[in-house]
PDB file of C-alpha atoms in Angstrom:
ATOM      1  CA  UNK Z 382     117.185 325.957 346.095  1.00  0.00           C
ATOM      2  CA  UNK Z 383     120.724 326.988 345.376  1.00  0.00           C
ATOM      3  CA  UNK Z 384     122.928 325.185 347.954  1.00  0.00           C
ATOM      4  CA  UNK Z 385     122.644 321.914 349.868  1.00  0.00           C
ATOM      5  CA  UNK Z 386     125.050 321.956 352.828  1.00  0.00           C
ATOM      6  CA  UNK Z 387     126.056 318.687 354.472  1.00  0.00           C
ATOM      7  CA  UNK Z 388     127.459 318.736 357.989  1.00  0.00           C
ATOM      8  CA  UNK Z 389     130.380 316.310 357.958  1.00  0.00           C
ATOM      9  CA  UNK Z 390     132.286 314.648 360.805  1.00  0.00           C
ATOM     10  CA  UNK Z 391     135.630 314.439 358.971  1.00  0.00           C
ATOM     11  CA  UNK Z 392     136.024 317.345 356.564  1.00  0.00           C
ATOM     12  CA  UNK Z 393     139.174 316.048 354.824  1.00  0.00           C
ATOM     13  CA  UNK Z 394     137.622 312.606 354.270  1.00  0.00           C
ATOM     14  CA  UNK Z 395     134.407 314.084 352.809  1.00  0.00           C
ATOM     15  CA  UNK Z 396     136.360 316.574 350.699  1.00  0.00           C
ATOM     16  CA  UNK Z 397     138.334 313.690 349.200  1.00  0.00           C
ATOM     17  CA  UNK Z 398     135.209 311.548 348.712  1.00  0.00           C
ATOM     18  CA  UNK Z 399     133.278 314.198 346.775  1.00  0.00           C
ATOM     19  CA  UNK Z 400     136.356 315.228 344.783  1.00  0.00           C
ATOM     20  CA  UNK Z 401     137.012 311.594 343.855  1.00  0.00           C
ATOM     21  CA  UNK Z 402     133.362 311.173 342.910  1.00  0.00           C
ATOM     22  CA  UNK Z 403     133.838 313.893 340.298  1.00  0.00           C
ATOM     23  CA  UNK Z 404     132.368 316.968 341.944  1.00  0.00           C
ATOM     24  CA  UNK Z 405     134.417 320.039 340.952  1.00  0.00           C
ATOM     25  CA  UNK Z 406     135.559 322.629 343.485  1.00  0.00           C
ATOM     26  CA  UNK Z 407     138.032 325.465 343.774  1.00  0.00           C
ATOM     27  CA  UNK Z 408     138.289 324.890 347.544  1.00  0.00           C
ATOM     28  CA  UNK Z 409     141.296 323.285 349.175  1.00  0.00           C
ATOM     29  CA  UNK Z 410     141.095 320.418 351.691  1.00  0.00           C
ATOM     30  CA  UNK Z 411     142.349 322.846 354.362  1.00  0.00           C
ATOM     31  CA  UNK Z 412     139.582 325.426 353.764  1.00  0.00           C
ATOM     32  CA  UNK Z 413     136.887 325.729 356.447  1.00  0.00           C
ATOM     33  CA  UNK Z 414     134.079 325.000 353.942  1.00  0.00           C
ATOM     34  CA  UNK Z 415     133.963 323.599 350.418  1.00  0.00           C
ATOM     35  CA  UNK Z 416     131.504 324.274 347.614  1.00  0.00           C
ATOM     36  CA  UNK Z 417     131.166 321.718 344.807  1.00  0.00           C
ATOM     37  CA  UNK Z 418     129.486 322.202 341.450  1.00  0.00           C
ATOM     38  CA  UNK Z 419     126.465 319.913 341.221  1.00  0.00           C
ATOM     39  CA  UNK Z 420     124.716 320.920 338.008  1.00  0.00           C
ATOM     40  CA  UNK Z 421     122.090 323.539 338.722  1.00  0.00           C
ATOM     41  CA  UNK Z 422     122.789 323.666 342.465  1.00  0.00           C
ATOM     42  CA  UNK Z 423     125.845 323.687 344.714  1.00  0.00           C
ATOM     43  CA  UNK Z 424     126.760 320.982 347.216  1.00  0.00           C
ATOM     44  CA  UNK Z 425     128.726 322.235 350.199  1.00  0.00           C
ATOM     45  CA  UNK Z 426     130.390 320.461 353.098  1.00  0.00           C
ATOM     46  CA  UNK Z 427     131.029 322.059 356.477  1.00  0.00           C
ATOM     47  CA  UNK Z 428     132.163 320.513 359.780  1.00  0.00           C
ATOM     48  CA  UNK Z 429     129.056 319.150 361.505  1.00  0.00           C
ATOM     49  CA  UNK Z 430     129.703 320.654 364.935  1.00  0.00           C
ATOM     50  CA  UNK Z 431     130.364 324.073 363.395  1.00  0.00           C
ATOM     51  CA  UNK Z 432     127.201 323.854 361.286  1.00  0.00           C
ATOM     52  CA  UNK Z 433     125.125 323.035 364.379  1.00  0.00           C
ATOM     53  CA  UNK Z 434     126.752 325.913 366.293  1.00  0.00           C
ATOM     54  CA  UNK Z 435     126.102 328.289 363.388  1.00  0.00           C
ATOM     55  CA  UNK Z 436     122.389 327.487 363.569  1.00  0.00           C
ATOM     56  CA  UNK Z 437     122.236 328.078 367.307  1.00  0.00           C
ATOM     57  CA  UNK Z 438     123.752 327.209 370.686  1.00  0.00           C
ATOM     58  CA  UNK Z 439     121.057 324.661 371.561  1.00  0.00           C
ATOM     59  CA  UNK Z 440     121.104 322.729 368.270  1.00  0.00           C
ATOM     60  CA  UNK Z 441     122.226 319.171 369.023  1.00  0.00           C
ATOM     61  CA  UNK Z 442     124.721 317.434 366.738  1.00  0.00           C
ATOM     62  CA  UNK Z 443     122.765 314.556 365.179  1.00  0.00           C
ATOM     63  CA  UNK Z 444     123.847 310.964 365.542  1.00  0.00           C
ATOM     64  CA  UNK Z 445     124.778 308.939 362.450  1.00  0.00           C
ATOM     65  CA  UNK Z 446     121.938 307.112 360.722  1.00  0.00           C
ATOM     66  CA  UNK Z 447     119.005 307.782 358.475  1.00  0.00           C
ATOM     67  CA  UNK Z 448     117.824 311.348 358.998  1.00  0.00           C
ATOM     68  CA  UNK Z 449     114.710 311.188 356.837  1.00  0.00           C
ATOM     69  CA  UNK Z 450     116.296 312.789 353.771  1.00  0.00           C
ATOM     70  CA  UNK Z 451     117.965 311.475 350.641  1.00  0.00           C
ATOM     71  CA  UNK Z 452     120.015 313.207 347.988  1.00  0.00           C
ATOM     72  CA  UNK Z 453     119.479 312.139 344.394  1.00  0.00           C
ATOM     73  CA  UNK Z 454     121.482 311.989 341.207  1.00  0.00           C
ATOM     74  CA  UNK Z 455     119.350 311.352 338.143  1.00  0.00           C
ATOM     75  CA  UNK Z 456     120.859 309.983 334.956  1.00  0.00           C
ATOM     76  CA  UNK Z 457     119.908 309.787 331.307  1.00  0.00           C
ATOM     77  CA  UNK Z 458     120.494 306.012 331.046  1.00  0.00           C
ATOM     78  CA  UNK Z 459     120.521 302.851 333.145  1.00  0.00           C
ATOM     79  CA  UNK Z 460     124.191 302.357 332.254  1.00  0.00           C
ATOM     80  CA  UNK Z 461     124.969 305.731 333.865  1.00  0.00           C
ATOM     81  CA  UNK Z 462     123.300 304.534 337.083  1.00  0.00           C
ATOM     82  CA  UNK Z 463     125.577 301.487 337.109  1.00  0.00           C
ATOM     83  CA  UNK Z 464     128.627 303.650 336.366  1.00  0.00           C
ATOM     84  CA  UNK Z 465     127.902 306.217 339.109  1.00  0.00           C
ATOM     85  CA  UNK Z 466     127.187 303.483 341.656  1.00  0.00           C
ATOM     86  CA  UNK Z 467     130.421 301.651 340.778  1.00  0.00           C
ATOM     87  CA  UNK Z 468     132.433 304.875 340.975  1.00  0.00           C
ATOM     88  CA  UNK Z 469     130.868 305.715 344.340  1.00  0.00           C
ATOM     89  CA  UNK Z 470     131.841 302.315 345.719  1.00  0.00           C
ATOM     90  CA  UNK Z 471     135.410 302.679 344.417  1.00  0.00           C
ATOM     91  CA  UNK Z 472     135.853 305.997 346.257  1.00  0.00           C
ATOM     92  CA  UNK Z 473     134.462 304.697 349.539  1.00  0.00           C
ATOM     93  CA  UNK Z 474     130.668 304.731 349.408  1.00  0.00           C
ATOM     94  CA  UNK Z 475     128.729 301.893 350.990  1.00  0.00           C
ATOM     95  CA  UNK Z 476     126.212 300.378 348.565  1.00  0.00           C
ATOM     96  CA  UNK Z 477     123.018 299.881 350.568  1.00  0.00           C
ATOM     97  CA  UNK Z 478     120.729 298.908 347.687  1.00  0.00           C
ATOM     98  CA  UNK Z 479     122.250 297.837 344.363  1.00  0.00           C
ATOM     99  CA  UNK Z 480     120.707 299.197 341.145  1.00  0.00           C
ATOM    100  CA  UNK Z 481     117.492 297.420 340.232  1.00  0.00           C
ATOM    101  CA  UNK Z 482     114.300 297.818 338.200  1.00  0.00           C
ATOM    102  CA  UNK Z 483     111.771 299.763 340.285  1.00  0.00           C
ATOM    103  CA  UNK Z 484     108.018 299.441 340.639  1.00  0.00           C
ATOM    104  CA  UNK Z 485     107.628 302.985 339.215  1.00  0.00           C
ATOM    105  CA  UNK Z 486     109.232 301.951 335.915  1.00  0.00           C
ATOM    106  CA  UNK Z 487     112.696 303.278 336.619  1.00  0.00           C
ATOM    107  CA  UNK Z 488     116.074 301.898 337.614  1.00  0.00           C
ATOM    108  CA  UNK Z 489     117.793 302.963 340.830  1.00  0.00           C
ATOM    109  CA  UNK Z 490     120.098 302.130 343.701  1.00  0.00           C
ATOM    110  CA  UNK Z 491     121.265 303.711 346.950  1.00  0.00           C
ATOM    111  CA  UNK Z 492     124.630 304.347 348.565  1.00  0.00           C
ATOM    112  CA  UNK Z 493     125.799 306.218 351.639  1.00  0.00           C
ATOM    113  CA  UNK Z 494     128.679 308.681 351.751  1.00  0.00           C
ATOM    114  CA  UNK Z 495     131.299 308.613 354.542  1.00  0.00           C
ATOM    115  CA  UNK Z 496     128.920 310.469 356.906  1.00  0.00           C
ATOM    116  CA  UNK Z 497     125.993 308.167 356.214  1.00  0.00           C
ATOM    117  CA  UNK Z 498     124.034 310.520 353.951  1.00  0.00           C
ATOM    118  CA  UNK Z 499     121.892 308.464 351.592  1.00  0.00           C
ATOM    119  CA  UNK Z 500     122.188 309.067 347.861  1.00  0.00           C
ATOM    120  CA  UNK Z 501     119.821 307.602 345.289  1.00  0.00           C
ATOM    121  CA  UNK Z 502     121.145 307.194 341.760  1.00  0.00           C
ATOM    122  CA  UNK Z 503     118.231 306.758 339.383  1.00  0.00           C
ATOM    123  CA  UNK Z 504     117.120 306.650 335.761  1.00  0.00           C
ATOM    124  CA  UNK Z 505     113.543 307.193 334.661  1.00  0.00           C
ATOM    125  CA  UNK Z 506     112.438 307.201 331.026  1.00  0.00           C
ATOM    126  CA  UNK Z 507     109.950 309.978 331.836  1.00  0.00           C
ATOM    127  CA  UNK Z 508     112.680 312.436 332.890  1.00  0.00           C
ATOM    128  CA  UNK Z 509     114.016 315.068 330.542  1.00  0.00           C
ATOM    129  CA  UNK Z 510     117.227 317.068 330.941  1.00  0.00           C
ATOM    130  CA  UNK Z 511     118.343 320.479 329.709  1.00  0.00           C
ATOM    131  CA  UNK Z 512     121.671 321.130 327.965  1.00  0.00           C
ATOM    132  CA  UNK Z 513     123.446 321.432 331.354  1.00  0.00           C
ATOM    133  CA  UNK Z 514     122.156 318.064 332.554  1.00  0.00           C
ATOM    134  CA  UNK Z 515     119.568 319.522 334.940  1.00  0.00           C
ATOM    135  CA  UNK Z 516     116.167 317.880 335.287  1.00  0.00           C
ATOM    136  CA  UNK Z 517     113.252 319.579 333.565  1.00  0.00           C
ATOM    137  CA  UNK Z 518     109.910 319.178 335.310  1.00  0.00           C
ATOM    138  CA  UNK Z 519     106.967 319.732 333.021  1.00  0.00           C
TER     139      UNK Z 519
END
C-alpha cells in the first residue's frame, strides 16, 4: 500500500486538522487534493463527493459514522500515545476512547477526525520500528 485517500466533506477543515496534527505536505489549502507524509505511506485528502464521482457515477456518498475501518498510528512508548492523543484533541479531534491498558498487553485509545474517521493510537511492546519509524513485521 502506498496511499490511503480519505474523502472529506470540508477540505479546508481537514487540511488544517492534518497539518496541525503534524503531517507534512507541500500542498496548499486551495489545492484540489493534498498528500501528507505519513512515514512509509502517504495520507491524502480529497473532497468526498469528487472521490465518489471519480470511482463511478453510481457510487453513493457515504453518510457519517463508523464505516468498518480504522486508521492506526503506532508508537514506541505509552507516553507517545498520550502525547498524540492530547495533540489530536487540541487540534479538533473527538476522543472516543481514552488511552488505556488493553487485553492484548498494549496501550491504546481512539479518536475521530473532523469527518468521523476513526484513528487508533497504540503502543505494543512486541512492535519493532525501523530507522524511519515504520513498523517491522517479523
